[in-house]
Amino acid sequence: MIIGGLHKSSLIDYPGKISCVIFLSGCNFDCPYCHNPELAKGRSHGPAFLSEDLIYDFLENRKGFLDGVVISGGEPTLQKGLISFCEKIRLIGYPVKLDTNGSRPEVIKRLIKEGLINYIAMDIKTTILNYFSLIKDDCSPDNILSSIRIIMESEIDYEFRTTCIKSLVDEKTVESISQLINGSKLYALQQFSKTDVLHPELFKDNFNIYQDDELMQLKSVASRWVNKCIVR
Ligand code: SF4
């Protein structure tokens, strides 16, 4: 496990819970707006990576103060030790939320099947065919589609989410994604902020940024297809 950071307490990362957030390092995507550029490049937030034992000790000590654990990244499903890491956290007694880009459906399937995660948030970056040029050249559309299907067929809580920048996401994109996740429990359209991103050269001016009223228009498009759409 390559643990690049730990956020000790959060009220916003695990719906309805006070959670910590564990950031795993390394990613197979190259999202221009990524807010964790150090992790995406395989580095750590601080001067050194954190050990698993440090995380387990922290979680033991925070029993009664934290309600849940978020495993985020980077892309957590790339890590070979993720299954046993989740097992250990569940044994300590915490529900687990996983943040993922959906590129490793077989890992998601196993985590759900074995009851190792309680909530999953999957990013859908853009329309399936646009992943090739905009996010990663060797991204498999089949993997993204499989992850969506596995999550929607599961019985755990979930959300899909899309970060909205104009060069990746327009009304047609949102409609296409919403049709793909037709009937899903929750779809979050996320406002982009240009501080500390992976490719700042693409955001020198504000042409990529949606205004609030434009995001509400995207929400109205998505709301025709999903059970609940929010803007955050
Ligand atoms: S936003 Fe997520 S999937 Fe994209 S590069 Fe960053 S960590 Fe990877």
PDB file of C-alpha atoms and ligand atoms in Angstrom:
ATOM      1  CA  MET A   1       0.000   0.000   0.000  1.00  0.00           C
ATOM      2  CA  ILE A   2       1.336   3.416  -0.918  1.00  0.00           C
ATOM      3  CA  ILE A   3      -0.390   5.872   1.400  1.00  0.00           C
ATOM      4  CA  GLY A   4       0.214   9.442   0.354  1.00  0.00           C
ATOM      5  CA  GLY A   5      -1.772  11.308   2.972  1.00  0.00           C
ATOM      6  CA  LEU A   6      -4.322  11.312   5.777  1.00  0.00           C
ATOM      7  CA  HIS A   7      -6.966  13.932   6.403  1.00  0.00           C
ATOM      8  CA  LYS A   8      -7.904  13.309  10.017  1.00  0.00           C
ATOM      9  CA  SER A   9     -11.442  14.611  10.051  1.00  0.00           C
ATOM     10  CA  SER A  10     -14.007  15.610   7.436  1.00  0.00           C
ATOM     11  CA  LEU A  11     -17.701  16.452   7.486  1.00  0.00           C
ATOM     12  CA  ILE A  12     -18.132  16.444   3.706  1.00  0.00           C
ATOM     13  CA  ASP A  13     -16.442  13.374   2.257  1.00  0.00           C
ATOM     14  CA  TYR A  14     -18.712  10.586   3.581  1.00  0.00           C
ATOM     15  CA  PRO A  15     -22.402  11.565   3.431  1.00  0.00           C
ATOM     16  CA  GLY A  16     -23.904  11.710   6.924  1.00  0.00           C
ATOM     17  CA  LYS A  17     -20.700  10.750   8.699  1.00  0.00           C
ATOM     18  CA  ILE A  18     -17.676  12.291  10.353  1.00  0.00           C
ATOM     19  CA  SER A  19     -14.873  10.555   8.540  1.00  0.00           C
ATOM     20  CA  CYS A  20     -11.180  10.573   7.977  1.00  0.00           C
ATOM     21  CA  VAL A  21      -9.841  10.419   4.423  1.00  0.00           C
ATOM     22  CA  ILE A  22      -6.942   8.160   3.485  1.00  0.00           C
ATOM     23  CA  PHE A  23      -5.243   9.161   0.234  1.00  0.00           C
ATOM     24  CA  LEU A  24      -3.605   6.369  -1.740  1.00  0.00           C
ATOM     25  CA  SER A  25      -0.902   7.432  -4.140  1.00  0.00           C
ATOM     26  CA  GLY A  26      -0.697   6.799  -7.887  1.00  0.00           C
ATOM     27  CA  CYS A  27      -3.248   7.059 -10.674  1.00  0.00           C
ATOM     28  CA  ASN A  28      -3.765   5.683 -14.182  1.00  0.00           C
ATOM     29  CA  PHE A  29      -5.708   8.739 -15.415  1.00  0.00           C
ATOM     30  CA  ASP A  30      -4.583  12.221 -16.316  1.00  0.00           C
ATOM     31  CA  CYS A  31      -7.543  14.471 -15.550  1.00  0.00           C
ATOM     32  CA  PRO A  32      -6.477  18.067 -16.248  1.00  0.00           C
ATOM     33  CA  TYR A  33      -8.519  19.407 -13.288  1.00  0.00           C
ATOM     34  CA  CYS A  34      -7.229  16.833 -10.753  1.00  0.00           C
ATOM     35  CA  HIS A  35      -6.988  18.436  -7.308  1.00  0.00           C
ATOM     36  CA  ASN A  36      -4.483  15.904  -6.040  1.00  0.00           C
ATOM     37  CA  PRO A  37      -1.666  16.345  -8.547  1.00  0.00           C
ATOM     38  CA  GLU A  38       0.996  15.026  -6.172  1.00  0.00           C
ATOM     39  CA  LEU A  39      -0.969  11.832  -5.569  1.00  0.00           C
ATOM     40  CA  ALA A  40      -1.772  11.454  -9.275  1.00  0.00           C
ATOM     41  CA  LYS A  41       1.969  11.549  -9.944  1.00  0.00           C
ATOM     42  CA  GLY A  42       2.647   8.874  -7.313  1.00  0.00           C
ATOM     43  CA  ARG A  43       3.973  11.210  -4.637  1.00  0.00           C
ATOM     44  CA  SER A  44       2.818  11.972  -1.097  1.00  0.00           C
ATOM     45  CA  HIS A  45       1.126  14.998   0.434  1.00  0.00           C
ATOM     46  CA  GLY A  46       3.839  15.325   3.056  1.00  0.00           C
ATOM     47  CA  PRO A  47       7.546  14.584   3.190  1.00  0.00           C
ATOM     48  CA  ALA A  48       7.038  10.785   3.354  1.00  0.00           C
ATOM     49  CA  PHE A  49       4.513   8.030   2.698  1.00  0.00           C
ATOM     50  CA  LEU A  50       2.534   6.760   5.687  1.00  0.00           C
ATOM     51  CA  SER A  51       2.624   3.196   6.956  1.00  0.00           C
ATOM     52  CA  GLU A  52      -0.432   0.952   7.221  1.00  0.00           C
ATOM     53  CA  ASP A  53       0.292   0.440  10.922  1.00  0.00           C
ATOM     54  CA  LEU A  54       0.149   4.182  11.510  1.00  0.00           C
ATOM     55  CA  ILE A  55      -3.306   4.244   9.891  1.00  0.00           C
ATOM     56  CA  TYR A  56      -4.553   1.283  11.940  1.00  0.00           C
ATOM     57  CA  ASP A  57      -3.289   2.855  15.184  1.00  0.00           C
ATOM     58  CA  PHE A  58      -4.938   6.146  14.256  1.00  0.00           C
ATOM     59  CA  LEU A  59      -8.255   4.423  13.566  1.00  0.00           C
ATOM     60  CA  GLU A  60      -8.129   2.472  16.841  1.00  0.00           C
ATOM     61  CA  ASN A  61      -7.489   5.704  18.744  1.00  0.00           C
ATOM     62  CA  ARG A  62     -10.321   7.569  16.993  1.00  0.00           C
ATOM     63  CA  LYS A  63     -13.049   5.043  17.798  1.00  0.00           C
ATOM     64  CA  GLY A  64     -16.014   6.993  19.110  1.00  0.00           C
ATOM     65  CA  PHE A  65     -14.922  10.182  17.332  1.00  0.00           C
ATOM     66  CA  LEU A  66     -15.097   9.055  13.705  1.00  0.00           C
ATOM     67  CA  ASP A  67     -18.089   7.348  12.057  1.00  0.00           C
ATOM     68  CA  GLY A  68     -16.425   6.207   8.863  1.00  0.00           C
ATOM     69  CA  VAL A  69     -13.345   5.979   6.677  1.00  0.00           C
ATOM     70  CA  VAL A  70     -12.985   7.296   3.134  1.00  0.00           C
ATOM     71  CA  ILE A  71     -10.370   5.695   0.901  1.00  0.00           C
ATOM     72  CA  SER A  72      -9.518   8.088  -1.887  1.00  0.00           C
ATOM     73  CA  GLY A  73      -6.603   8.861  -4.139  1.00  0.00           C
ATOM     74  CA  GLY A  74      -5.025   8.820  -6.617  1.00  0.00           C
ATOM     75  CA  GLU A  75      -6.856   5.704  -7.721  1.00  0.00           C
ATOM     76  CA  PRO A  76      -7.233   3.242  -4.815  1.00  0.00           C
ATOM     77  CA  THR A  77      -8.150   0.208  -6.936  1.00  0.00           C
ATOM     78  CA  LEU A  78      -4.650   0.132  -8.445  1.00  0.00           C
ATOM     79  CA  GLN A  79      -3.136  -0.872  -5.101  1.00  0.00           C
ATOM     80  CA  LYS A  80      -2.478  -4.564  -4.638  1.00  0.00           C
ATOM     81  CA  GLY A  81      -3.129  -4.468  -0.888  1.00  0.00           C
ATOM     82  CA  LEU A  82      -6.493  -2.714  -1.076  1.00  0.00           C
ATOM     83  CA  ILE A  83      -8.609  -5.785  -0.276  1.00  0.00           C
ATOM     84  CA  SER A  84      -6.738  -6.646   2.930  1.00  0.00           C
ATOM     85  CA  PHE A  85      -6.512  -2.947   3.858  1.00  0.00           C
ATOM     86  CA  CYS A  86     -10.306  -2.662   3.698  1.00  0.00           C
ATOM     87  CA  GLU A  87     -10.705  -5.942   5.595  1.00  0.00           C
ATOM     88  CA  LYS A  88      -8.583  -4.593   8.416  1.00  0.00           C
ATOM     89  CA  ILE A  89     -10.455  -1.286   8.581  1.00  0.00           C
ATOM     90  CA  ARG A  90     -13.816  -3.100   8.611  1.00  0.00           C
ATOM     91  CA  LEU A  91     -12.509  -5.363  11.405  1.00  0.00           C
ATOM     92  CA  ILE A  92     -11.521  -2.306  13.444  1.00  0.00           C
ATOM     93  CA  GLY A  93     -15.169  -1.372  13.126  1.00  0.00           C
ATOM     94  CA  TYR A  94     -15.564   1.385  10.548  1.00  0.00           C
ATOM     95  CA  PRO A  95     -17.808   1.586   7.510  1.00  0.00           C
ATOM     96  CA  VAL A  96     -15.743   2.335   4.395  1.00  0.00           C
ATOM     97  CA  LYS A  97     -16.452   4.652   1.478  1.00  0.00           C
ATOM     98  CA  LEU A  98     -14.364   4.201  -1.666  1.00  0.00           C
ATOM     99  CA  ASP A  99     -13.683   6.946  -4.212  1.00  0.00           C
ATOM    100  CA  THR A 100     -12.776   5.543  -7.625  1.00  0.00           C
ATOM    101  CA  ASN A 101     -12.393   6.437 -11.282  1.00  0.00           C
ATOM    102  CA  GLY A 102     -14.030   3.135 -12.223  1.00  0.00           C
ATOM    103  CA  SER A 103     -11.157   1.782 -14.301  1.00  0.00           C
ATOM    104  CA  ARG A 104     -10.811  -1.487 -12.354  1.00  0.00           C
ATOM    105  CA  PRO A 105     -14.264  -3.116 -12.250  1.00  0.00           C
ATOM    106  CA  GLU A 106     -12.934  -6.462 -11.056  1.00  0.00           C
ATOM    107  CA  VAL A 107     -11.608  -4.841  -7.870  1.00  0.00           C
ATOM    108  CA  ILE A 108     -14.867  -2.963  -7.298  1.00  0.00           C
ATOM    109  CA  LYS A 109     -16.824  -6.178  -7.784  1.00  0.00           C
ATOM    110  CA  ARG A 110     -14.736  -8.065  -5.234  1.00  0.00           C
ATOM    111  CA  LEU A 111     -14.895  -5.279  -2.642  1.00  0.00           C
ATOM    112  CA  ILE A 112     -18.689  -5.161  -2.924  1.00  0.00           C
ATOM    113  CA  LYS A 113     -19.119  -8.954  -3.010  1.00  0.00           C
ATOM    114  CA  GLU A 114     -17.002  -9.431   0.102  1.00  0.00           C
ATOM    115  CA  GLY A 115     -18.804  -6.685   2.016  1.00  0.00           C
ATOM    116  CA  LEU A 116     -15.653  -4.601   2.386  1.00  0.00           C
ATOM    117  CA  ILE A 117     -17.100  -1.252   1.341  1.00  0.00           C
ATOM    118  CA  ASN A 118     -20.349   0.405   2.390  1.00  0.00           C
ATOM    119  CA  TYR A 119     -20.467   3.350  -0.023  1.00  0.00           C
ATOM    120  CA  ILE A 120     -18.853   3.960  -3.396  1.00  0.00           C
ATOM    121  CA  ALA A 121     -18.421   7.212  -5.301  1.00  0.00           C
ATOM    122  CA  MET A 122     -17.420   6.772  -8.934  1.00  0.00           C
ATOM    123  CA  ASP A 123     -16.309   9.610 -11.169  1.00  0.00           C
ATOM    124  CA  ILE A 124     -17.658   9.637 -14.692  1.00  0.00           C
ATOM    125  CA  LYS A 125     -15.310  12.037 -16.387  1.00  0.00           C
ATOM    126  CA  THR A 126     -17.012  12.596 -19.717  1.00  0.00           C
ATOM    127  CA  THR A 127     -18.832  10.568 -22.367  1.00  0.00           C
ATOM    128  CA  ILE A 128     -17.437   7.068 -22.614  1.00  0.00           C
ATOM    129  CA  LEU A 129     -15.848   7.541 -26.036  1.00  0.00           C
ATOM    130  CA  ASN A 130     -14.210  10.832 -25.077  1.00  0.00           C
ATOM    131  CA  TYR A 131     -12.101   9.235 -22.344  1.00  0.00           C
ATOM    132  CA  PHE A 132      -9.627   8.210 -25.052  1.00  0.00           C
ATOM    133  CA  SER A 133      -8.609  11.655 -26.102  1.00  0.00           C
ATOM    134  CA  LEU A 134      -9.394  13.733 -23.045  1.00  0.00           C
ATOM    135  CA  ILE A 135      -8.518  11.641 -19.996  1.00  0.00           C
ATOM    136  CA  LYS A 136      -6.278   8.749 -20.972  1.00  0.00           C
ATOM    137  CA  ASP A 137      -5.391   7.235 -24.334  1.00  0.00           C
ATOM    138  CA  ASP A 138      -5.495   3.620 -23.140  1.00  0.00           C
ATOM    139  CA  CYS A 139      -8.613   3.821 -20.982  1.00  0.00           C
ATOM    140  CA  SER A 140     -11.033   0.980 -21.632  1.00  0.00           C
ATOM    141  CA  PRO A 141     -14.647   2.117 -22.173  1.00  0.00           C
ATOM    142  CA  ASP A 142     -15.738  -1.435 -21.346  1.00  0.00           C
ATOM    143  CA  ASN A 143     -14.179  -1.133 -17.889  1.00  0.00           C
ATOM    144  CA  ILE A 144     -15.987   2.121 -17.185  1.00  0.00           C
ATOM    145  CA  LEU A 145     -19.282   0.620 -18.349  1.00  0.00           C
ATOM    146  CA  SER A 146     -18.711  -2.537 -16.268  1.00  0.00           C
ATOM    147  CA  SER A 147     -18.032  -0.503 -13.135  1.00  0.00           C
ATOM    148  CA  ILE A 148     -21.217   1.506 -13.637  1.00  0.00           C
ATOM    149  CA  ARG A 149     -23.238  -1.682 -14.059  1.00  0.00           C
ATOM    150  CA  ILE A 150     -21.664  -3.393 -11.017  1.00  0.00           C
ATOM    151  CA  ILE A 151     -22.338  -0.366  -8.826  1.00  0.00           C
ATOM    152  CA  MET A 152     -25.929   0.121  -9.981  1.00  0.00           C
ATOM    153  CA  GLU A 153     -26.693  -3.576  -9.482  1.00  0.00           C
ATOM    154  CA  SER A 154     -25.172  -3.587  -5.991  1.00  0.00           C
ATOM    155  CA  GLU A 155     -27.087  -3.033  -2.805  1.00  0.00           C
ATOM    156  CA  ILE A 156     -24.652  -0.575  -1.240  1.00  0.00           C
ATOM    157  CA  ASP A 157     -25.052   3.197  -1.204  1.00  0.00           C
ATOM    158  CA  TYR A 158     -23.432   4.922  -4.139  1.00  0.00           C
ATOM    159  CA  GLU A 159     -23.099   8.087  -6.117  1.00  0.00           C
ATOM    160  CA  PHE A 160     -21.770   9.004  -9.527  1.00  0.00           C
ATOM    161  CA  ARG A 161     -20.135  12.357 -10.005  1.00  0.00           C
ATOM    162  CA  THR A 162     -18.795  14.521 -12.785  1.00  0.00           C
ATOM    163  CA  THR A 163     -16.485  17.490 -12.437  1.00  0.00           C
ATOM    164  CA  CYS A 164     -17.769  20.110 -14.840  1.00  0.00           C
ATOM    165  CA  ILE A 165     -15.328  22.021 -17.005  1.00  0.00           C
ATOM    166  CA  LYS A 166     -16.445  23.332 -20.350  1.00  0.00           C
ATOM    167  CA  SER A 167     -13.782  21.602 -22.451  1.00  0.00           C
ATOM    168  CA  LEU A 168     -14.833  18.169 -21.130  1.00  0.00           C
ATOM    169  CA  VAL A 169     -18.494  18.471 -20.215  1.00  0.00           C
ATOM    170  CA  ASP A 170     -21.372  20.223 -21.962  1.00  0.00           C
ATOM    171  CA  GLU A 171     -25.136  19.702 -21.950  1.00  0.00           C
ATOM    172  CA  LYS A 172     -24.934  16.819 -24.417  1.00  0.00           C
ATOM    173  CA  THR A 173     -22.250  15.185 -22.266  1.00  0.00           C
ATOM    174  CA  VAL A 174     -24.378  15.429 -19.145  1.00  0.00           C
ATOM    175  CA  GLU A 175     -27.370  14.032 -21.011  1.00  0.00           C
ATOM    176  CA  SER A 176     -25.329  11.147 -22.364  1.00  0.00           C
ATOM    177  CA  ILE A 177     -23.883  10.292 -18.919  1.00  0.00           C
ATOM    178  CA  SER A 178     -27.302  10.635 -17.280  1.00  0.00           C
ATOM    179  CA  GLN A 179     -28.857   8.242 -19.788  1.00  0.00           C
ATOM    180  CA  LEU A 180     -26.067   5.788 -19.019  1.00  0.00           C
ATOM    181  CA  ILE A 181     -26.860   5.920 -15.293  1.00  0.00           C
ATOM    182  CA  ASN A 182     -30.612   6.205 -15.844  1.00  0.00           C
ATOM    183  CA  GLY A 183     -32.438   5.654 -12.538  1.00  0.00           C
ATOM    184  CA  SER A 184     -29.340   5.898 -10.370  1.00  0.00           C
ATOM    185  CA  LYS A 185     -29.682   7.008  -6.759  1.00  0.00           C
ATOM    186  CA  LEU A 186     -27.475  10.074  -6.823  1.00  0.00           C
ATOM    187  CA  TYR A 187     -25.558  12.037  -9.451  1.00  0.00           C
ATOM    188  CA  ALA A 188     -23.387  14.958  -8.334  1.00  0.00           C
ATOM    189  CA  LEU A 189     -22.255  17.678 -10.727  1.00  0.00           C
ATOM    190  CA  GLN A 190     -19.135  19.168  -9.207  1.00  0.00           C
ATOM    191  CA  GLN A 191     -18.009  22.758  -9.631  1.00  0.00           C
ATOM    192  CA  PHE A 192     -14.400  23.032 -10.696  1.00  0.00           C
ATOM    193  CA  SER A 193     -11.904  25.133  -8.783  1.00  0.00           C
ATOM    194  CA  LYS A 194      -8.657  26.008 -10.500  1.00  0.00           C
ATOM    195  CA  THR A 195      -6.383  26.037  -7.467  1.00  0.00           C
ATOM    196  CA  ASP A 196      -3.642  23.405  -7.423  1.00  0.00           C
ATOM    197  CA  VAL A 197      -4.619  21.276 -10.427  1.00  0.00           C
ATOM    198  CA  LEU A 198      -2.689  18.716 -12.482  1.00  0.00           C
ATOM    199  CA  HIS A 199      -2.568  20.786 -15.691  1.00  0.00           C
ATOM    200  CA  PRO A 200      -2.810  24.451 -14.658  1.00  0.00           C
ATOM    201  CA  GLU A 201      -1.753  25.562 -18.152  1.00  0.00           C
ATOM    202  CA  LEU A 202      -5.274  24.684 -19.344  1.00  0.00           C
ATOM    203  CA  PHE A 203      -6.894  27.008 -16.833  1.00  0.00           C
ATOM    204  CA  LYS A 204      -5.035  30.282 -17.250  1.00  0.00           C
ATOM    205  CA  ASP A 205      -8.265  32.146 -17.925  1.00  0.00           C
ATOM    206  CA  ASN A 206     -11.825  31.414 -16.854  1.00  0.00           C
ATOM    207  CA  PHE A 207     -13.250  30.107 -20.130  1.00  0.00           C
ATOM    208  CA  ASN A 208     -13.428  26.565 -18.736  1.00  0.00           C
ATOM    209  CA  ILE A 209     -15.412  27.453 -15.631  1.00  0.00           C
ATOM    210  CA  TYR A 210     -19.187  27.113 -15.394  1.00  0.00           C
ATOM    211  CA  GLN A 211     -21.216  29.801 -13.655  1.00  0.00           C
ATOM    212  CA  ASP A 212     -23.776  28.746 -11.039  1.00  0.00           C
ATOM    213  CA  ASP A 213     -26.772  29.277 -13.338  1.00  0.00           C
ATOM    214  CA  GLU A 214     -25.123  27.197 -16.052  1.00  0.00           C
ATOM    215  CA  LEU A 215     -24.573  24.370 -13.583  1.00  0.00           C
ATOM    216  CA  MET A 216     -28.233  24.528 -12.593  1.00  0.00           C
ATOM    217  CA  GLN A 217     -29.107  24.131 -16.278  1.00  0.00           C
ATOM    218  CA  LEU A 218     -26.910  21.018 -16.426  1.00  0.00           C
ATOM    219  CA  LYS A 219     -28.668  19.757 -13.311  1.00  0.00           C
ATOM    220  CA  SER A 220     -32.067  20.175 -14.938  1.00  0.00           C
ATOM    221  CA  VAL A 221     -30.855  18.068 -17.883  1.00  0.00           C
ATOM    222  CA  ALA A 222     -29.555  15.295 -15.612  1.00  0.00           C
ATOM    223  CA  SER A 223     -32.658  15.330 -13.431  1.00  0.00           C
ATOM    224  CA  ARG A 224     -34.708  13.941 -16.307  1.00  0.00           C
ATOM    225  CA  TRP A 225     -32.826  10.655 -15.998  1.00  0.00           C
ATOM    226  CA  VAL A 226     -31.508  10.135 -12.465  1.00  0.00           C
ATOM    227  CA  ASN A 227     -33.410   9.895  -9.195  1.00  0.00           C
ATOM    228  CA  LYS A 228     -31.524  12.748  -7.599  1.00  0.00           C
ATOM    229  CA  CYS A 229     -29.029  15.237  -9.022  1.00  0.00           C
ATOM    230  CA  ILE A 230     -27.124  17.744  -6.941  1.00  0.00           C
ATOM    231  CA  VAL A 231     -24.626  20.493  -7.678  1.00  0.00           C
ATOM    232  CA  ARG A 232     -21.748  20.770  -5.233  1.00  0.00           C
TER     233      ARG A 232
HETATM  234  S1  SF4 B   1      -8.980  13.288 -10.635  1.00  0.00           S
HETATM  235 FE1  SF4 B   1      -8.816  11.213  -9.799  1.00  0.00          FE
HETATM  236  S2  SF4 B   1      -8.742   9.899 -11.624  1.00  0.00           S
HETATM  237 FE2  SF4 B   1      -8.235  11.963 -12.304  1.00  0.00          FE
HETATM  238  S3  SF4 B   1      -5.972  12.099 -12.237  1.00  0.00           S
HETATM  239 FE3  SF4 B   1      -6.776  12.868 -10.271  1.00  0.00          FE
HETATM  240  S4  SF4 B   1      -6.747  11.107  -8.923  1.00  0.00           S
HETATM  241 FE4  SF4 B   1      -6.610  10.325 -11.011  1.00  0.00          FE
END
